[in-house]
CSV table of C-alpha atoms and ligand atoms in Angstrom, one decimal:
chain,number,residue,atom,x,y,z
A,1,MET,CA,-102.0,6.6,46.0
A,2,ARG,CA,-100.0,4.2,48.1
A,3,ARG,CA,-98.4,1.4,46.1
A,4,ILE,CA,-95.4,0.2,48.2
A,5,ALA,CA,-93.4,-3.0,48.1
A,6,ILE,CA,-93.1,-3.3,51.8
A,7,ALA,CA,-95.2,-5.9,53.7
A,8,VAL,CA,-96.0,-4.1,56.8
A,9,VAL,CA,-97.4,-6.1,59.7
A,10,ALA,CA,-98.6,-3.0,61.6
A,11,SER,CA,-99.4,-3.5,65.2
A,12,THR,CA,-99.9,-0.3,67.1
A,13,MET,CA,-97.3,-1.1,69.6
A,14,SER,CA,-95.1,-3.8,68.1
A,15,LEU,CA,-94.2,-2.1,64.9
A,16,SER,CA,-90.4,-2.1,64.9
A,17,LEU,CA,-88.8,0.9,63.4
A,18,ALA,CA,-86.6,-0.9,61.0
A,19,GLY,CA,-83.4,1.2,60.3
A,20,CYS,CA,-84.5,3.8,57.9
A,21,GLY,CA,-82.3,2.5,55.1
A,22,MET,CA,-80.5,5.3,53.2
A,23,LEU,CA,-78.0,4.7,50.4
A,24,GLY,CA,-77.1,1.4,49.0
A,25,ALA,CA,-75.2,-0.6,51.7
A,26,SER,CA,-71.9,-0.5,50.0
A,27,GLU,CA,-72.0,3.0,48.8
A,28,ASN,CA,-71.7,6.3,50.5
A,29,SER,CA,-72.0,9.8,49.1
A,30,SER,CA,-68.2,10.4,48.8
A,31,SER,CA,-67.5,7.2,46.9
A,32,ALA,CA,-69.3,8.2,43.7
A,33,THR,CA,-67.8,10.4,41.1
A,34,PRO,CA,-70.4,13.3,41.2
A,35,THR,CA,-71.1,15.1,38.0
A,36,ARG,CA,-71.6,18.2,40.1
A,37,SER,CA,-69.4,19.7,42.8
A,38,ASN,CA,-70.5,19.8,46.5
A,39,ASP,CA,-71.1,23.5,45.9
A,40,ILE,CA,-74.9,23.1,45.6
A,41,THR,CA,-78.0,24.9,47.0
A,42,VAL,CA,-81.0,22.8,48.2
A,43,GLY,CA,-84.2,24.8,48.3
A,44,VAL,CA,-86.4,23.7,51.2
A,45,LEU,CA,-90.1,24.8,51.2
A,46,MET,CA,-92.2,24.0,54.3
A,47,PRO,CA,-96.0,24.4,54.5
A,48,GLU,CA,-96.7,26.1,57.8
A,49,GLN,CA,-95.7,27.2,61.3
A,50,THR,CA,-98.8,26.0,63.4
A,51,ASN,CA,-97.2,22.5,63.6
A,52,THR,CA,-93.9,22.7,65.3
A,53,ARG,CA,-92.2,19.7,63.4
A,54,TYR,CA,-91.0,21.6,60.4
A,55,ALA,CA,-89.0,24.4,62.0
A,56,GLU,CA,-88.0,22.1,65.0
A,57,PHE,CA,-87.1,18.9,63.3
A,58,ASP,CA,-87.5,18.6,59.5
A,59,TYR,CA,-85.5,21.7,58.4
A,60,PRO,CA,-82.7,21.5,60.9
A,61,ILE,CA,-82.2,17.8,60.1
A,62,ILE,CA,-82.2,18.4,56.3
A,63,LYS,CA,-79.8,21.3,56.7
A,64,LYS,CA,-77.4,19.3,58.8
A,65,LYS,CA,-77.5,16.3,56.4
A,66,VAL,CA,-76.9,18.4,53.3
A,67,ALA,CA,-73.8,19.9,55.0
A,68,GLU,CA,-72.6,16.4,56.0
A,69,LEU,CA,-73.0,15.0,52.4
A,70,THR,CA,-71.2,18.0,50.7
A,71,GLU,CA,-68.3,18.3,53.1
A,72,ASP,CA,-69.9,21.5,54.4
A,73,LYS,CA,-70.0,23.2,51.0
A,74,GLY,CA,-73.7,22.6,50.3
A,75,ARG,CA,-76.2,25.2,51.4
A,76,THR,CA,-80.0,25.2,52.1
A,77,ASP,CA,-82.4,28.0,51.2
A,78,TYR,CA,-85.4,27.8,53.6
A,79,ALA,CA,-88.9,29.3,53.3
A,80,ASN,CA,-92.1,28.5,55.3
A,81,ALA,CA,-95.4,29.3,53.7
A,82,ASP,CA,-97.3,29.8,57.0
A,83,GLY,CA,-100.2,27.9,55.7
A,84,ASP,CA,-100.7,30.1,52.6
A,85,SER,CA,-100.6,28.6,49.0
A,86,LYS,CA,-100.0,31.8,47.3
A,87,THR,CA,-97.1,32.6,49.5
A,88,GLN,CA,-95.6,29.3,48.7
A,89,ASN,CA,-95.9,29.9,45.0
A,90,THR,CA,-94.0,33.2,45.4
A,91,GLN,CA,-91.3,31.4,47.5
A,92,MET,CA,-90.9,28.7,44.9
A,93,GLN,CA,-90.7,31.2,42.1
A,94,LYS,CA,-87.9,33.0,44.0
A,95,MET,CA,-86.0,29.8,44.4
A,96,ILE,CA,-86.2,29.2,40.6
A,97,ASP,CA,-85.1,32.8,39.9
A,98,ASP,CA,-82.2,32.3,42.3
A,99,LYS,CA,-81.3,29.0,40.4
A,100,VAL,CA,-81.2,26.6,43.3
A,101,ASP,CA,-80.0,23.2,42.3
A,102,VAL,CA,-82.9,21.1,43.6
A,103,ILE,CA,-86.0,21.8,45.6
A,104,LEU,CA,-87.5,19.8,48.5
A,105,LEU,CA,-91.2,20.8,48.5
A,106,ASP,CA,-93.8,20.2,51.2
A,107,ALA,CA,-96.8,21.5,49.5
A,108,VAL,CA,-99.5,23.7,51.1
A,109,ASP,CA,-101.8,22.9,48.2
A,110,SER,CA,-100.6,19.8,46.2
A,111,LYS,CA,-102.7,20.7,43.1
A,112,GLU,CA,-102.1,24.5,43.0
A,113,ILE,CA,-98.4,24.1,43.1
A,114,ALA,CA,-98.2,21.9,40.1
A,115,ALA,CA,-97.7,24.8,37.6
A,116,MET,CA,-94.7,25.9,39.7
A,117,VAL,CA,-93.3,22.4,39.7
A,118,GLN,CA,-93.5,22.5,35.9
A,119,LYS,CA,-91.7,25.9,35.9
A,120,ALA,CA,-88.9,24.3,38.0
A,121,LYS,CA,-88.7,21.4,35.5
A,122,ASP,CA,-88.5,23.8,32.6
A,123,ALA,CA,-85.6,25.4,34.4
A,124,ASP,CA,-83.8,22.1,34.9
A,125,ILE,CA,-84.4,22.2,38.6
A,126,PRO,CA,-85.5,18.8,40.0
A,127,VAL,CA,-88.3,18.9,42.6
A,128,ILE,CA,-88.6,16.2,45.3
A,129,ALA,CA,-92.0,16.2,47.1
A,130,TYR,CA,-91.3,16.1,50.9
A,131,ASP,CA,-93.8,14.6,53.3
A,132,ARG,CA,-96.7,15.6,51.1
A,133,LEU,CA,-97.1,14.4,47.5
A,134,ALA,CA,-97.3,17.3,45.0
A,135,GLN,CA,-98.9,17.2,41.5
A,136,GLY,CA,-96.9,18.0,38.4
A,137,PRO,CA,-93.6,16.5,37.1
A,138,ILE,CA,-91.9,15.8,40.4
A,139,ASP,CA,-88.7,13.7,40.4
A,140,GLY,CA,-89.3,11.8,43.7
A,141,TYR,CA,-91.3,11.6,46.9
A,142,VAL,CA,-90.0,11.0,50.4
A,143,SER,CA,-92.6,10.7,53.2
A,144,PHE,CA,-94.0,8.5,55.8
A,145,ASP,CA,-96.5,5.7,55.1
A,146,ASN,CA,-99.4,8.0,55.6
A,147,GLU,CA,-102.2,5.3,55.3
A,148,LEU,CA,-100.4,3.4,58.0
A,149,VAL,CA,-100.5,6.6,60.1
A,150,GLY,CA,-104.3,6.6,59.8
A,151,GLU,CA,-104.5,2.9,60.5
A,152,VAL,CA,-102.5,3.2,63.6
A,153,GLN,CA,-104.6,6.1,64.8
A,154,GLY,CA,-107.9,4.4,64.0
A,155,ARG,CA,-106.9,1.0,65.5
A,156,THR,CA,-105.5,2.7,68.7
A,157,LEU,CA,-108.7,4.7,69.1
A,158,VAL,CA,-110.9,1.7,68.9
A,159,GLU,CA,-108.8,-0.2,71.4
A,160,ALA,CA,-109.0,2.7,73.8
A,161,ILE,CA,-112.8,2.8,74.0
A,162,THR,CA,-113.9,0.6,77.0
A,163,ASN,CA,-116.3,-2.1,75.9
A,164,VAL,CA,-116.5,-0.6,72.4
A,165,GLN,CA,-119.7,-1.1,70.5
A,166,ALA,CA,-120.5,-0.4,66.8
A,167,SER,CA,-123.0,2.1,68.0
A,168,ASP,CA,-120.4,4.2,69.9
A,169,LYS,CA,-120.2,7.7,68.5
A,170,ILE,CA,-116.9,9.2,67.6
A,171,VAL,CA,-116.0,12.6,66.0
A,172,MET,CA,-113.4,12.8,63.2
A,173,VAL,CA,-111.5,16.0,62.9
A,174,ASN,CA,-109.4,15.6,59.7
A,175,GLY,CA,-106.6,17.7,58.3
A,176,SER,CA,-106.6,20.2,55.5
A,177,PRO,CA,-108.5,19.3,52.3
A,178,THR,CA,-105.5,20.7,50.2
A,179,ASP,CA,-103.1,18.3,51.8
A,180,PRO,CA,-103.1,14.8,50.2
A,181,ASN,CA,-101.8,13.3,53.4
A,182,ALA,CA,-105.1,14.2,55.2
A,183,ALA,CA,-107.0,12.1,52.7
A,184,GLN,CA,-104.6,9.2,53.3
A,185,PHE,CA,-104.7,9.6,57.1
A,186,LYS,CA,-108.6,9.7,56.9
A,187,ALA,CA,-108.7,6.6,54.6
A,188,GLY,CA,-106.3,4.6,56.8
A,189,ALA,CA,-108.3,5.5,60.0
A,190,LEU,CA,-111.7,4.7,58.4
A,191,SER,CA,-110.4,1.3,57.4
A,192,GLU,CA,-110.0,0.6,61.1
A,193,LEU,CA,-113.1,2.6,62.3
A,194,ASN,CA,-115.8,1.5,59.9
A,195,GLY,CA,-118.0,-1.3,61.3
A,196,ARG,CA,-116.4,-1.0,64.8
A,197,VAL,CA,-117.7,2.5,65.8
A,198,THR,CA,-120.1,5.1,64.4
A,199,VAL,CA,-118.5,8.2,62.9
A,200,ALA,CA,-121.2,10.6,64.0
A,201,LYS,CA,-119.5,13.9,62.8
A,202,SER,CA,-116.6,14.4,60.5
A,203,TYR,CA,-114.8,17.6,59.5
A,204,ASP,CA,-112.0,18.6,57.2
A,205,THR,CA,-110.0,21.4,58.8
A,206,ASP,CA,-108.7,24.3,56.7
A,207,LYS,CA,-104.9,24.9,57.1
A,208,TRP,CA,-104.9,22.2,59.9
A,209,SER,CA,-105.9,25.2,62.2
A,210,PRO,CA,-106.2,24.3,65.9
A,211,ASP,CA,-108.6,27.2,66.3
A,212,VAL,CA,-110.8,25.8,63.5
A,213,ALA,CA,-110.6,22.3,65.1
A,214,GLN,CA,-111.8,23.7,68.3
A,215,ALA,CA,-114.8,25.4,66.7
A,216,GLU,CA,-115.6,22.1,64.8
A,217,MET,CA,-115.5,20.2,68.1
A,218,SER,CA,-117.8,22.7,69.7
A,219,LYS,CA,-120.3,22.2,66.9
A,220,ALA,CA,-120.0,18.4,67.4
A,221,ILE,CA,-120.6,18.7,71.1
A,222,GLU,CA,-123.6,20.9,70.5
A,223,ALA,CA,-125.0,18.4,68.0
A,224,LEU,CA,-124.3,15.1,69.7
A,225,GLY,CA,-124.1,16.0,73.5
A,226,VAL,CA,-120.7,15.7,75.2
A,227,SER,CA,-121.7,12.6,77.1
A,228,ASN,CA,-122.5,10.7,73.9
A,229,ILE,CA,-119.0,11.1,72.4
A,230,ALA,CA,-117.0,7.9,73.0
A,231,GLY,CA,-113.9,9.1,71.3
A,232,VAL,CA,-112.3,11.7,69.1
A,233,TYR,CA,-110.1,11.2,66.0
A,234,SER,CA,-107.8,14.1,65.6
A,235,ALA,CA,-105.5,13.8,62.6
A,236,ASN,CA,-102.7,15.6,64.4
A,237,ASP,CA,-101.4,16.9,67.7
A,238,ALA,CA,-101.9,20.6,67.2
A,239,MET,CA,-105.6,20.1,66.4
A,240,ALA,CA,-106.0,17.8,69.4
A,241,GLY,CA,-105.0,20.7,71.6
A,242,GLY,CA,-107.9,22.7,70.2
A,243,ILE,CA,-110.3,19.7,70.6
A,244,ILE,CA,-109.4,19.4,74.3
A,245,LYS,CA,-110.1,23.1,74.8
A,246,ALA,CA,-113.6,22.7,73.3
A,247,LEU,CA,-114.3,19.6,75.5
A,248,LYS,CA,-113.1,21.5,78.6
A,249,ALA,CA,-115.2,24.5,77.7
A,250,ALA,CA,-118.2,22.1,77.6
A,251,GLY,CA,-117.5,21.1,81.2
A,252,VAL,CA,-115.5,18.0,80.7
A,253,SER,CA,-112.9,17.3,83.4
A,254,ASP,CA,-109.5,16.0,82.6
A,255,SER,CA,-110.4,12.5,84.0
A,256,GLU,CA,-113.6,12.4,81.8
A,257,LEU,CA,-111.9,13.3,78.5
A,258,PRO,CA,-112.7,10.6,75.9
A,259,PRO,CA,-109.7,9.0,74.1
A,260,ILE,CA,-108.3,11.5,71.6
A,261,THR,CA,-105.7,10.7,68.9
A,262,GLY,CA,-103.0,12.9,67.4
A,263,GLN,CA,-99.9,12.7,65.2
A,264,ASP,CA,-96.3,14.3,65.1
A,265,ALA,CA,-95.3,13.6,68.8
A,266,GLU,CA,-95.2,17.3,69.5
A,267,LEU,CA,-93.8,18.1,72.9
A,268,ALA,CA,-97.1,19.5,74.1
A,269,ALA,CA,-98.8,16.3,73.0
A,270,VAL,CA,-96.3,14.1,74.7
A,271,GLN,CA,-97.0,16.0,77.9
A,272,ARG,CA,-100.8,15.7,77.3
A,273,ILE,CA,-100.3,11.9,76.9
A,274,ILE,CA,-98.4,11.7,80.2
A,275,SER,CA,-101.1,13.7,82.0
A,276,GLY,CA,-103.9,11.6,80.5
A,277,GLU,CA,-105.5,14.4,78.4
A,278,GLN,CA,-104.5,12.9,75.0
A,279,PHE,CA,-104.6,9.2,74.5
A,280,MET,CA,-102.0,8.8,71.7
A,281,SER,CA,-99.9,10.4,69.0
A,282,VAL,CA,-98.1,8.9,66.1
A,283,TYR,CA,-94.3,9.0,66.3
A,284,LYS,CA,-92.8,9.7,62.9
A,285,PRO,CA,-89.0,9.3,63.1
A,286,TYR,CA,-88.2,12.7,61.5
A,287,PRO,CA,-84.5,11.8,61.0
A,288,GLY,CA,-85.6,8.9,58.9
A,289,GLU,CA,-87.6,11.1,56.6
A,290,ALA,CA,-85.6,14.3,56.6
A,291,GLU,CA,-82.1,12.6,56.1
A,292,ALA,CA,-83.5,10.4,53.2
A,293,ALA,CA,-84.8,13.6,51.6
A,294,ALA,CA,-81.5,15.3,51.9
A,295,GLU,CA,-79.7,12.3,50.5
A,296,ALA,CA,-82.1,12.0,47.6
A,297,ALA,CA,-81.7,15.7,46.8
A,298,VAL,CA,-77.9,15.6,46.9
A,299,ALA,CA,-77.8,12.4,44.8
A,300,LYS,CA,-80.1,13.8,42.2
A,301,VAL,CA,-78.1,17.0,41.8
A,302,GLN,CA,-74.8,15.2,41.6
A,303,GLY,CA,-76.1,12.7,39.1
A,304,ARG,CA,-75.6,9.7,41.3
A,305,ASP,CA,-78.7,7.9,40.0
A,306,ILE,CA,-77.7,4.5,41.5
A,307,GLN,CA,-77.8,6.0,45.0
A,308,PHE,CA,-81.0,7.9,44.2
A,309,ASP,CA,-82.7,4.7,42.9
A,310,ALA,CA,-81.5,2.8,46.0
A,311,LEU,CA,-83.2,5.4,48.2
A,312,THR,CA,-86.5,5.5,46.3
A,313,ARG,CA,-87.5,1.9,45.7
A,314,ASP,CA,-91.1,2.4,46.5
A,315,LYS,CA,-93.5,3.7,43.8
A,316,VAL,CA,-96.5,6.0,44.2
A,317,ASP,CA,-99.0,7.6,41.8
A,318,SER,CA,-100.2,11.2,41.9
A,319,PRO,CA,-103.3,12.5,40.1
A,320,THR,CA,-100.9,13.7,37.2
A,321,ASN,CA,-98.0,11.3,37.3
A,322,LYS,CA,-97.5,7.5,37.7
A,323,ASN,CA,-94.8,5.3,39.2
A,324,ILE,CA,-93.0,8.2,41.0
A,325,PRO,CA,-89.8,6.9,42.8
A,326,ALA,CA,-90.6,7.1,46.5
A,327,LYS,CA,-89.4,6.3,50.0
A,328,LEU,CA,-92.0,5.7,52.6
A,329,VAL,CA,-90.8,5.5,56.3
A,330,PRO,CA,-92.8,3.4,58.8
A,331,VAL,CA,-94.3,4.9,62.0
A,332,VAL,CA,-95.5,3.7,65.4
A,333,ALA,CA,-98.2,4.7,67.9
A,334,LEU,CA,-97.0,6.7,70.8
A,335,THR,CA,-98.7,6.3,74.1
A,336,LYS,CA,-97.7,6.6,77.7
A,337,ASP,CA,-96.4,3.1,77.6
A,338,ASN,CA,-93.6,3.6,75.0
A,339,ILE,CA,-92.4,7.3,75.4
A,340,LYS,CA,-89.0,6.1,76.7
A,341,SER,CA,-88.4,3.7,73.8
A,342,THR,CA,-89.4,6.2,71.1
A,343,VAL,CA,-88.9,9.9,71.4
A,344,ILE,CA,-86.5,9.7,74.4
A,345,ALA,CA,-84.5,6.8,72.9
A,346,ASP,CA,-84.2,8.6,69.6
A,347,GLY,CA,-83.0,11.9,71.2
A,348,ILE,CA,-86.1,13.8,70.0
A,349,TYR,CA,-86.7,15.0,73.5
A,350,LYS,CA,-84.8,14.9,76.8
A,351,VAL,CA,-86.7,13.7,79.9
A,352,SER,CA,-86.2,17.3,81.3
A,353,ASP,CA,-87.9,18.7,78.2
A,354,ILE,CA,-91.0,16.6,78.9
A,355,CYS,CA,-91.0,16.4,82.8
A,356,THR,CA,-91.3,20.0,83.7
A,357,PRO,CA,-92.5,20.8,87.2
A,358,LYS,CA,-96.2,20.7,86.1
A,359,PHE,CA,-95.7,17.1,84.9
A,360,LYS,CA,-93.4,15.8,87.6
A,361,ALA,CA,-95.9,13.7,89.4
A,362,ALA,CA,-97.2,12.2,86.1
A,363,CYS,CA,-93.6,11.4,85.0
A,364,GLN,CA,-92.8,9.7,88.3
A,365,ALA,CA,-96.0,7.6,88.0
A,366,LEU,CA,-94.7,6.4,84.6
A,367,LYS,CA,-91.2,6.0,85.9
A,368,LEU,CA,-89.7,8.6,83.5
A,369,LEU,CA,-88.1,10.3,86.5
B,1,LIG,C1,-99.2,16.6,57.3
B,1,LIG,C2,-98.1,16.1,57.9
B,1,LIG,C3,-98.4,15.8,59.4
B,1,LIG,C4,-99.3,16.8,60.1
B,1,LIG,C5,-99.9,17.9,59.1
B,1,LIG,C6,-99.8,19.2,59.8
B,1,LIG,O1,-99.1,16.7,56.0
B,1,LIG,O2,-97.7,14.8,57.4
B,1,LIG,O3,-97.2,15.5,60.1
B,1,LIG,O4,-98.7,17.4,61.1
B,1,LIG,O5,-99.4,17.9,57.9
B,1,LIG,O6,-98.7,20.0,59.3
């Protein structure tokens, strides 16, 4: 449940990425008198591998920030569940047994992990939910404004459909039903889609699997007829790749692809946006989320509650807990018009990463080369 104090005037293109505030302005990590040394271990549990962000951005940024905040004495203990909730339970139990000092948890299944969150609490190990809210007695939550993600996706999709009519049919391919973010993305998107287009088919996709998304899209094509699909809402980039495969298998050429959304600004998606296969993604400034999480974790372990509270001024509710201290980072739509001012300006990708020989002409047309 999103209850945040920020008044966000969210325009798909003009949303400015306000500096992602970290600690209170006057304070920094070394000024406080920590109750714990810098010799700490932060457990980092990520949900899966099919989406490149966690291994490529989230974990490396968290690891680097923990080291910075602890004068290189702090360590991170990383585990990726590869989409399996039972694996994540085992990984979290091991971190508790190893007596890590704090856990950053990006849950595969937000409900199933609640018992393990309680076990961590009983072992005096604080748990901060990362990117996805988890049930159970978590101490904090750091994520993006996930309903805003959906709103940006929905609004951009409606704007991309030429002469859009309420009768225009779109297909919704949502994320995993065990991921609370997926429900928020869907709610945000529907707040923009309802009344403006017709959601003719809607799917929730197990484990965010691109293969499952491809099969779902094939079913939608069979049911609706490919020429009757005005647009496709894909909750993230990896699934958009599967959706495009299904459309091409049905005989749709690159130039005839309907507008397709995404999320995560994956490199393959940025290239698809440049080539015109994918209409948009959502740029989520990973440093803004990952660094805030690392700061919150270190502040919590070192008993620097002022800094922790300064970081988590938002409040959210989970199905089991109310008024959870939170930090929600804004996002922006990524289209071919703002690649330079987002992922390139922030150093997420270099032009050479994006404009490989296959995309040279498209990059030149956009003046990226
Ligand atoms: C969500 C996350 C998104 C999306 C998806 C797949 O929880 O917020 O960035 O990529 O998982 O991992």
